[in-house]
Short mmCIF file of C-alpha atoms in Angstrom, two decimals:
data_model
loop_
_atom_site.label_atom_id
_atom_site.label_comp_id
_atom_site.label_asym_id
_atom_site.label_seq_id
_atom_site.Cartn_x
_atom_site.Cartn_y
_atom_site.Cartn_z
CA UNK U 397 123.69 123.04 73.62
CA UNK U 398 121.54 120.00 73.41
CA UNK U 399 119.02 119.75 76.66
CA UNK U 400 120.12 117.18 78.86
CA UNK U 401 118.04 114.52 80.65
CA UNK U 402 119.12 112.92 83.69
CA UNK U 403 118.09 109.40 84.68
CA UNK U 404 118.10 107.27 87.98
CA UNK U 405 119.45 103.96 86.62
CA UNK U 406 119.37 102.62 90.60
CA UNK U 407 117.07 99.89 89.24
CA UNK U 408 119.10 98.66 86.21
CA UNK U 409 121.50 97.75 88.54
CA UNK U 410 119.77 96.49 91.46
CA UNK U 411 116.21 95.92 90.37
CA UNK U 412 116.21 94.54 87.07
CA UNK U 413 112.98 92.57 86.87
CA UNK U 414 111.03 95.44 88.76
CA UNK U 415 108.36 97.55 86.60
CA UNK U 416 110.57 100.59 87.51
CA UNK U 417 113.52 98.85 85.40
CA UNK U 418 111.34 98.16 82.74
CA UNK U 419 109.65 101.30 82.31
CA UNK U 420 112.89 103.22 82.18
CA UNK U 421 114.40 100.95 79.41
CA UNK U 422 111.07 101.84 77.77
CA UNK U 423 111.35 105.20 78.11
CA UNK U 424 115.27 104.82 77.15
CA UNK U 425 113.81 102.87 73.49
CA UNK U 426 111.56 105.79 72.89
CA UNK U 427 113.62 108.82 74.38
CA UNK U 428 113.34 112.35 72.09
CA UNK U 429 116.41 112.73 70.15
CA UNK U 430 115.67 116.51 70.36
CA UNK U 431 117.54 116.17 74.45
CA UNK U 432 120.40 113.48 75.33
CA UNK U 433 120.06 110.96 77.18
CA UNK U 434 122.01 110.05 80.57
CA UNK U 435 121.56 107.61 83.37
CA UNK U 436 123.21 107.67 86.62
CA UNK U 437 124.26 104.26 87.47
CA UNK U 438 125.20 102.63 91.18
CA UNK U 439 126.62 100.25 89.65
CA UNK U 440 127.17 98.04 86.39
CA UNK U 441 123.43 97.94 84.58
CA UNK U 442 122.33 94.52 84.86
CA UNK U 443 120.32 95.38 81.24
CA UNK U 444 121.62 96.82 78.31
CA UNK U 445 121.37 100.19 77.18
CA UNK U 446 120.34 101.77 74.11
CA UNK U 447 123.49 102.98 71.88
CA UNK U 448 122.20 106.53 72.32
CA UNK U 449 122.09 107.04 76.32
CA UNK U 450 125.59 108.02 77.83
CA UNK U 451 125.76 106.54 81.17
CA UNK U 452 127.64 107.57 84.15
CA UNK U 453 129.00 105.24 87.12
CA UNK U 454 129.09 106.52 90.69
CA UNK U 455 129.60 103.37 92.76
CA UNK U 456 127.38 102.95 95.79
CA UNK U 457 125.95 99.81 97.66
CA UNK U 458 122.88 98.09 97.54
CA UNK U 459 122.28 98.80 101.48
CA UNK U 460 118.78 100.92 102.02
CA UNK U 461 120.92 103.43 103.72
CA UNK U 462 122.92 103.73 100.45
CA UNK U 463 119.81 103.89 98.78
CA UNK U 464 118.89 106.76 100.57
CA UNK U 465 122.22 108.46 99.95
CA UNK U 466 121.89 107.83 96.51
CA UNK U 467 118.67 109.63 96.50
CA UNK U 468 119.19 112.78 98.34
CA UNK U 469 123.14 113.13 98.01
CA UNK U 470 124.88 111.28 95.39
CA UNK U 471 122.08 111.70 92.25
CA UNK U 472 121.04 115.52 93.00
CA UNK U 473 125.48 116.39 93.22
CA UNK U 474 125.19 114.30 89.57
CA UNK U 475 122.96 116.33 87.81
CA UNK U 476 124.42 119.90 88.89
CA UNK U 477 127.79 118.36 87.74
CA UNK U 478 126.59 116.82 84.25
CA UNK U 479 124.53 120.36 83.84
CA UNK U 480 121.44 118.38 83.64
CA UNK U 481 118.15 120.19 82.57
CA UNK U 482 116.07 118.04 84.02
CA UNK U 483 116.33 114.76 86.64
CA UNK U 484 113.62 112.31 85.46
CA UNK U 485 113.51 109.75 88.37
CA UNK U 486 111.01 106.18 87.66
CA UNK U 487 109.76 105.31 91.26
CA UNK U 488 112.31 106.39 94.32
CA UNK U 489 112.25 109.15 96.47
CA UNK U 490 112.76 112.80 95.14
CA UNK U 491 115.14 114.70 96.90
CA UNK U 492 114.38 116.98 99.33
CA UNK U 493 117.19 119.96 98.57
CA UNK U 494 117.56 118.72 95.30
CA UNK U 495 117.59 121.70 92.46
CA UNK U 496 113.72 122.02 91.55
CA UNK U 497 113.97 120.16 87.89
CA UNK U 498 112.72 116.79 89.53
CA UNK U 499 110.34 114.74 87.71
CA UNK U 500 108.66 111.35 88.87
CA UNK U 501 107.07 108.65 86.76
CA UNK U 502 105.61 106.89 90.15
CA UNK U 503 105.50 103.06 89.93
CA UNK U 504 104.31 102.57 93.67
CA UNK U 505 100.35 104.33 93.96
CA UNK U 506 101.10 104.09 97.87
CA UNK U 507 103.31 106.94 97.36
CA UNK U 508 100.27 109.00 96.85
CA UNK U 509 97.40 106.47 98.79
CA UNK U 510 99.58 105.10 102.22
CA UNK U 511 95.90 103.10 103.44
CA UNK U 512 95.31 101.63 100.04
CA UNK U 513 95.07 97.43 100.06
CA UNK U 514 98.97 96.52 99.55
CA UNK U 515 100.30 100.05 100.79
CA UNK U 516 102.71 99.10 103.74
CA UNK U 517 104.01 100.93 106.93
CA UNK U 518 107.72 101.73 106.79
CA UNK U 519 109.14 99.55 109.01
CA UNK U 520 113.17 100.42 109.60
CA UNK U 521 114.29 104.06 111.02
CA UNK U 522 116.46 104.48 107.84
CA UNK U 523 113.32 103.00 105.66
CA UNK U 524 111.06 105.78 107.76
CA UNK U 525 113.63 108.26 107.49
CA UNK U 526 113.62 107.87 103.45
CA UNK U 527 109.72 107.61 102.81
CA UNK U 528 109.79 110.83 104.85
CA UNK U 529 112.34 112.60 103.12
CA UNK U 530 110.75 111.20 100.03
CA UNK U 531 107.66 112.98 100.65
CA UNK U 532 109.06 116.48 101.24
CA UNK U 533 110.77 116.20 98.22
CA UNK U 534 107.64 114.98 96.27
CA UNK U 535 106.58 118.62 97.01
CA UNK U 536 109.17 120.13 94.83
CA UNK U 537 108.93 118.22 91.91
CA UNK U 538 108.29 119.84 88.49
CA UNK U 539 105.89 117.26 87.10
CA UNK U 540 104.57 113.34 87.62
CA UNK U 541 104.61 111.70 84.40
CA UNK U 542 100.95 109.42 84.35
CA UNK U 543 99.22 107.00 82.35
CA UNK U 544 96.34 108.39 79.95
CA UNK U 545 94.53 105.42 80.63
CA UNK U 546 94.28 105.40 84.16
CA UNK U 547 92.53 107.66 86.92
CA UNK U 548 94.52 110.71 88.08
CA UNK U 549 95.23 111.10 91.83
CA UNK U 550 93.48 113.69 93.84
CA UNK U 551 97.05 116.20 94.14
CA UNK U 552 98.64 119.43 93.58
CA UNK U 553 100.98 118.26 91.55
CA UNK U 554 100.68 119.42 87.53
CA UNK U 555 99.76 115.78 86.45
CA UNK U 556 101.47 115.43 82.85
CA UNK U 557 99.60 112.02 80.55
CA UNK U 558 101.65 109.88 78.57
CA UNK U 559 100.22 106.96 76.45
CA UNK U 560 100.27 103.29 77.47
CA UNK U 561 103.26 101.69 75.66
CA UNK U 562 104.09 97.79 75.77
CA UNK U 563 107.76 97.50 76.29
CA UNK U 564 109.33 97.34 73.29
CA UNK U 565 111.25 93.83 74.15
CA UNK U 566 107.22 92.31 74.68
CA UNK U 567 106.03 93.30 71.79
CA UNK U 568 106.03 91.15 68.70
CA UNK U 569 108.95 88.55 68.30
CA UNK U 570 109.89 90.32 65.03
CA UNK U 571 109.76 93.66 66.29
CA UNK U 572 111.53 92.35 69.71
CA UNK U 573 114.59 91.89 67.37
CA UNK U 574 115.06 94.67 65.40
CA UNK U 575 114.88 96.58 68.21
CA UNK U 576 117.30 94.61 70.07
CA UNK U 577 119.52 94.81 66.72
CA UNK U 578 119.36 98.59 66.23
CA UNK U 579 119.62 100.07 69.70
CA UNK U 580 121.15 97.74 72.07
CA UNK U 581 125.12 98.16 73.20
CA UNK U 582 127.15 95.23 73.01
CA UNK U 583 129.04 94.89 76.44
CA UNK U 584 131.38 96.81 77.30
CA UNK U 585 134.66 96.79 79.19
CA UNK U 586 132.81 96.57 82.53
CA UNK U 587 130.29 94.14 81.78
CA UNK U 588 132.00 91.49 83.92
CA UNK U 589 131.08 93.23 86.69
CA UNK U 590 127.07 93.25 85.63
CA UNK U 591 124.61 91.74 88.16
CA UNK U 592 124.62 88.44 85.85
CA UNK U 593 121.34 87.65 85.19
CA UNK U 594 119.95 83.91 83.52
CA UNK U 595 118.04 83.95 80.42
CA UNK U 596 115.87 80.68 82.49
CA UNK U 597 115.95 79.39 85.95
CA UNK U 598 118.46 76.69 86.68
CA UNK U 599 115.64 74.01 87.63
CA UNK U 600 114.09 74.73 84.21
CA UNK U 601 110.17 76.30 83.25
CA UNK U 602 107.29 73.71 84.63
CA UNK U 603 105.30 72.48 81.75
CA UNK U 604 102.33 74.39 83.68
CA UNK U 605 102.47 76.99 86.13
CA UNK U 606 101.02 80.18 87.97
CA UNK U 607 103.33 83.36 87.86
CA UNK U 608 103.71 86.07 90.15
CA UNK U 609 105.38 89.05 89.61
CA UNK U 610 104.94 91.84 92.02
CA UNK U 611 106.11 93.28 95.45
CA UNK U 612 108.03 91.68 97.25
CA UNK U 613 107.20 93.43 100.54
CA UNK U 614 106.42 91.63 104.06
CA UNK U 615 102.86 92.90 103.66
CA UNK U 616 102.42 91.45 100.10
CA UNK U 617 103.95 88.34 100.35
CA UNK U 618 101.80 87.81 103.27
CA UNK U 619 98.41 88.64 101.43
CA UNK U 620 99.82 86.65 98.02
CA UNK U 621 99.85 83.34 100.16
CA UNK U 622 97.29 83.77 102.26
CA UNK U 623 95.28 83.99 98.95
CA UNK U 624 97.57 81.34 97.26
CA UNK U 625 97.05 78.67 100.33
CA UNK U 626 93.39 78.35 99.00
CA UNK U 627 94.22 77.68 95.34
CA UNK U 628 97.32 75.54 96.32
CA UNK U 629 95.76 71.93 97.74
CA UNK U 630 93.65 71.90 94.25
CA UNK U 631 96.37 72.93 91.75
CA UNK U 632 98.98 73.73 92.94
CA UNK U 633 100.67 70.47 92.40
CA UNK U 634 100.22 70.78 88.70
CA UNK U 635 100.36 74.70 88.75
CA UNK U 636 103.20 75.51 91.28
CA UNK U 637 103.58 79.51 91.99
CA UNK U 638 106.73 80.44 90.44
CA UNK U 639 107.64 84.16 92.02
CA UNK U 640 109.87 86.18 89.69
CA UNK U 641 112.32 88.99 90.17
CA UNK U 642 113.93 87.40 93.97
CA UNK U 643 116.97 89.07 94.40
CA UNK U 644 119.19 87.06 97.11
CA UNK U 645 117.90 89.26 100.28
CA UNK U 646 114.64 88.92 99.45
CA UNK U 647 114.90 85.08 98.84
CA UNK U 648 115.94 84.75 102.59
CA UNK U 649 113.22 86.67 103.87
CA UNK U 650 110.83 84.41 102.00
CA UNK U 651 112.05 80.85 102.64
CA UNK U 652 110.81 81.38 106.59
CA UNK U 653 107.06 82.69 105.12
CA UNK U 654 107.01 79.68 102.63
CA UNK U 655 107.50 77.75 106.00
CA UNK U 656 105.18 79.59 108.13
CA UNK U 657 102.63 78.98 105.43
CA UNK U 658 103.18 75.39 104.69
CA UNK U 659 103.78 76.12 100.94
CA UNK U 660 107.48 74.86 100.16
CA UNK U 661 106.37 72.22 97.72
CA UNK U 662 103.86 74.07 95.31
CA UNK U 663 105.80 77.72 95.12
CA UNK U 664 109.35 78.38 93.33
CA UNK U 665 111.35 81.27 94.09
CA UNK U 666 113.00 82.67 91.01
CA UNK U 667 116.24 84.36 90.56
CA UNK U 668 116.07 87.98 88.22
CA UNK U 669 116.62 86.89 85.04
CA UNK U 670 117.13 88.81 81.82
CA UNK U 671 114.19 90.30 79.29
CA UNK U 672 114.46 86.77 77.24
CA UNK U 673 113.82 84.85 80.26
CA UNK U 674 111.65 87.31 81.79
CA UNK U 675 109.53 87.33 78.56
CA UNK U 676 109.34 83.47 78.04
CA UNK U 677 108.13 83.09 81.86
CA UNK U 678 104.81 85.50 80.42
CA UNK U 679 104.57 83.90 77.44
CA UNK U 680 104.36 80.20 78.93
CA UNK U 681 102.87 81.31 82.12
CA UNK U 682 99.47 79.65 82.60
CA UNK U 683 98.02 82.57 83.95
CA UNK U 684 98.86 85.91 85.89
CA UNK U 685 98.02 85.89 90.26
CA UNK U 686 98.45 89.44 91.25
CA UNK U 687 96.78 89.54 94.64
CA UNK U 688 98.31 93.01 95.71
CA UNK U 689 98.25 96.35 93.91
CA UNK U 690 100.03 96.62 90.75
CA UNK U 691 102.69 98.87 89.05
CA UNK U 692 101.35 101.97 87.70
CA UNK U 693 104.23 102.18 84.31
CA UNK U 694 104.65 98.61 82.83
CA UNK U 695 103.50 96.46 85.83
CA UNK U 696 102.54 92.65 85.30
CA UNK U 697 98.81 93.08 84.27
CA UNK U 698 99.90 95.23 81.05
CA UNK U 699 102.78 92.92 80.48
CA UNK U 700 100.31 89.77 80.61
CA UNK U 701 97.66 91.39 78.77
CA UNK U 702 100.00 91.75 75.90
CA UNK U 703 100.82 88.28 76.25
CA UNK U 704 97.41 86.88 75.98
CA UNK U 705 97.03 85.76 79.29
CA UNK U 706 94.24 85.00 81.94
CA UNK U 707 94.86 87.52 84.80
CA UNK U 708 93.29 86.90 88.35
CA UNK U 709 94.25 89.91 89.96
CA UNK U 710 93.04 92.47 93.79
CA UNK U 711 90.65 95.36 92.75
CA UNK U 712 91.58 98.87 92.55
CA UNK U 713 90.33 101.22 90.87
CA UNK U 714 93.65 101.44 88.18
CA UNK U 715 93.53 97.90 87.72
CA UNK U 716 90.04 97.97 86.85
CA UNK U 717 90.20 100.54 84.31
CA UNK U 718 93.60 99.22 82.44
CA UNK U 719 91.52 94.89 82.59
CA UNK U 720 88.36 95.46 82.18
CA UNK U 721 86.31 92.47 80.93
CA UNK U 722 90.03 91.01 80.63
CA UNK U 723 90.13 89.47 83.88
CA UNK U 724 89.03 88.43 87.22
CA UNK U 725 88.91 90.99 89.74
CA UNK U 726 88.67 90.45 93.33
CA UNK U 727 88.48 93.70 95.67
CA UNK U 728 90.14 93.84 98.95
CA UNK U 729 87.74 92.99 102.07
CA UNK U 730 88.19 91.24 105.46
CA UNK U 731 91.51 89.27 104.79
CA UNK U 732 89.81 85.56 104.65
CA UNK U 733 86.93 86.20 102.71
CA UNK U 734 89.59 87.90 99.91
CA UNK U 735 92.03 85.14 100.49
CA UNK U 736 89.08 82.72 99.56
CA UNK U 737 87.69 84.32 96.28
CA UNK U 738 90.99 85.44 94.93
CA UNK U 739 91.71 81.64 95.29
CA UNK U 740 88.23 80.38 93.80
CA UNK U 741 88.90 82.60 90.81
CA UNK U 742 92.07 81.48 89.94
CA UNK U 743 91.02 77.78 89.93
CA UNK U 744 88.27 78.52 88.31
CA UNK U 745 90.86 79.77 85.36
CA UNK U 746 92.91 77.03 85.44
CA UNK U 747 89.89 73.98 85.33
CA UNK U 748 87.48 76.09 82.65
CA UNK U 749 89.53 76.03 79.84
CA UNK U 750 87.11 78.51 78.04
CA UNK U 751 86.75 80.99 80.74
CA UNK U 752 90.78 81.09 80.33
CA UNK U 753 90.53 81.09 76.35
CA UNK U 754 87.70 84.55 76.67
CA UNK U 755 89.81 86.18 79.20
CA UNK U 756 92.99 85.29 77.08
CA UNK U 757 91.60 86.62 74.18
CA UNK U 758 89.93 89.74 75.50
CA UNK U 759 93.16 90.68 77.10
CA UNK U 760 95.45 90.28 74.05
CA UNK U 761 92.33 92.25 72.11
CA UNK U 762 93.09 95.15 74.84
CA UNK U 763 96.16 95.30 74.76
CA UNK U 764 96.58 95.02 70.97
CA UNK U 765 96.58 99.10 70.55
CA UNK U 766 99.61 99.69 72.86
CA UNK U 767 102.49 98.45 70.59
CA UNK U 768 101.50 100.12 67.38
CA UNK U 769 103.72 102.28 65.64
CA UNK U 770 101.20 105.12 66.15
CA UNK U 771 100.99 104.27 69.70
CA UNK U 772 105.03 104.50 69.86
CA UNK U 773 104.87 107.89 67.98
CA UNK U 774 102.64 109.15 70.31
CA UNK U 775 104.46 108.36 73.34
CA UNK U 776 107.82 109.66 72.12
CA UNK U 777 105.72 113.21 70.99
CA UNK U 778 104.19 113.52 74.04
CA UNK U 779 107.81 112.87 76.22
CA UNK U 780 109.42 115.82 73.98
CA UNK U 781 106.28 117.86 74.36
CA UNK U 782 106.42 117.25 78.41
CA UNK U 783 110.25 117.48 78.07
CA UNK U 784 110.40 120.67 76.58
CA UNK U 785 107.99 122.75 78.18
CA UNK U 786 109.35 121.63 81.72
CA UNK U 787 112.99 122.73 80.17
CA UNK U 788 111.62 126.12 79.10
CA UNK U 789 110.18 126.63 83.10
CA UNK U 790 113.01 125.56 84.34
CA UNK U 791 115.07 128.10 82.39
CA UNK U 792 112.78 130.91 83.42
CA UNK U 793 113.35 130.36 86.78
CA UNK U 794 116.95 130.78 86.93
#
């Protein structure tokens, strides 16, 4: 019988602009066709799914205390019943009595570093209850699945490298299509019920702008316009914010903050929209303004560095290894004084057209290596190399 992999497809459904979504359609495009491929779904995917992955709909709501059902209930009962070998979950919460065939790609670093700048402080009982329940289960997983080209974290955990991949859809145009052509389902008889998702906002792309694409958290929204209300008197009448990914909840939350902050006029709130729209936002995008920590699997910085573009971006010591010379980094200090520089830098991007052409040009040189065929080949090896060996442990312990 042909090894089964079990995915959490929570954020095709719900999330479909978040680096979790598009690292697990990456690692969907490039899955091992030595074990099949199936994702657990709480609904319709918002994305499409390769012709090869068998999905599987257990309907469950949105609500963060479905979300923690979903986790420790609903997906572990999944896997025993669809005799899965393995549970690969991209970001979440691993289960706490879950069967011990867990593994994690994390997209969150907080999950290992809680007083890192960006990490945030649970703030609900039922959000406390799941980081907590989240943690006891990150105990029991088999293996965390982590960039080669980034620091390890300081943990128990058997730490297993992948290579750095640009998502297939960000890659070239050509090569965008023929994978698109060869491995993408046409909708099927549930599609009306998909999260429907715009291939451009309604109001249109600016001529110019500034993009954001990152957490949406209290904490990080309050840090990305602190920093932005620097920039936003000089520029930001040209180069309005546009803030990608804003589900309706989290578009309520931020209209009071745009008030608080005075910023209504120079930042646009954008709907999720699909991987055309999401791609044509990076590729028109002026520059990148990532004040707060980034995605560790197919976060913005990657995703603009394979654009070409100028990325102003907060200091950490991931960040710093994946930009180099690519970018402007700003570390985190006493909240004005970063507010201040991370502004200063990103005017200085938009005004000096050259320092925007070097850093444009450095980062597409960077980032040139991770959308190779060799690259691709590599990745997919090293998943059925990780894959199997976690299999064959697994079957030794029963």
């Amino acid at each position: 019988m042909t090894p089964r992999v079990l995915y959490d497809g929570w954020p095709l459904a719900y999330q479909p602009n978040s680096p979790t979504a598009l690292h697990l359609t990456s690692l969907l495009a490039y899955h091992p066709a030595e074990f099949e491929a199936l994702v657990a779904l709480p609904a319709e995917a918002a994305l499409s799914l390769p012709q090869n992955v068998n999905s599987h709909l257990q309907p469950t709501s949105a609500e963060v205390g479905s979300r923690l059902r979903w986790e420790q209930r609903i997906l572990p009962k999944l896997g025993k019943s669809l005799q899965a070998d393995l549970v690969h979950l991209c970001g979440g919460s691993p289960a706490l009595f879950g069967n011990p065939n867990q593994l994690l790609s994390p997209t969150a670093i907080d999950i290992f570093a809680a007083d890192m700048p960006g990490s945030r402080s649970p703030a609900s009982l039922t959000t406390r209850l799941r980081d907590a329940m989240g943690q006891g289960g990150l105990a029991r997983v088999s293996g965390i699945f982590w960039p080669e080209d980034l620091p390890a974290p300081d943990v128990k955990h058997q730490i297993i490298r992948l290579p750095r991949i640009t998502h297939p859809a960000f890659v070239s145009p050509m090569n965008r299509d023929s994978f698109f052509e060869a491995n993408i389902q046409q909708d099927g008889p549930g599609h009306k019920d998909r999260l429907r998702l715009a291939d451009f906002p309604e109001q249109g792309i600016p001529e110019t702008f500034i993009l954001y694409h990152g957490s949406l958290l209290a904490k990080d929204l309050q840090r990305l316009f602190n920093a932005w209300s620097w920039a936003a008197g000089s520029i930001g009448e040209y180069y309005p914010l546009l803030i990608a990914g804003v589900d309706r909840t989290s578009h309520q939350r931020i209209l009071p903050l745009l008030k608080e902050y005075q910023l209504e006029a120079s930042v646009r709130l954008l709907s999720p929209l699909t991987l055309t729209g999401l791609i044509g936002l990076y590729r028109e995008c002026s520059a990148l303004f990532l004040p707060v920590v980034d995605s560790l699997w197919q976060g913005a910085i990657p995703l603009a560095m394979a654009c070409g573009k100028p990325i102003v971006a907060l200091e950490t010591p991931w960040s710093d290894a994946l930009i180099g010379p690519a970018g402007y980094l700003l570390p985190g200090s006493e909240q004005g004084a970063e507010s201040r520089t991370l502004g200063a830098a990103l005017i200085t991007v938009v005004v000096e057209e050259n320092v925007a052409e070097q850093l444009s040009l450095v980062a597409r040189q960077r980032a040139a290596a991770w959308g190779t065929a060799e690259q691709v080949r590599r990745f997919s090896q090293s998943l059925f190399e990780a894959y199997t060996l976690l299999t064959f442990k697994q079957t030794r312990r029963q």
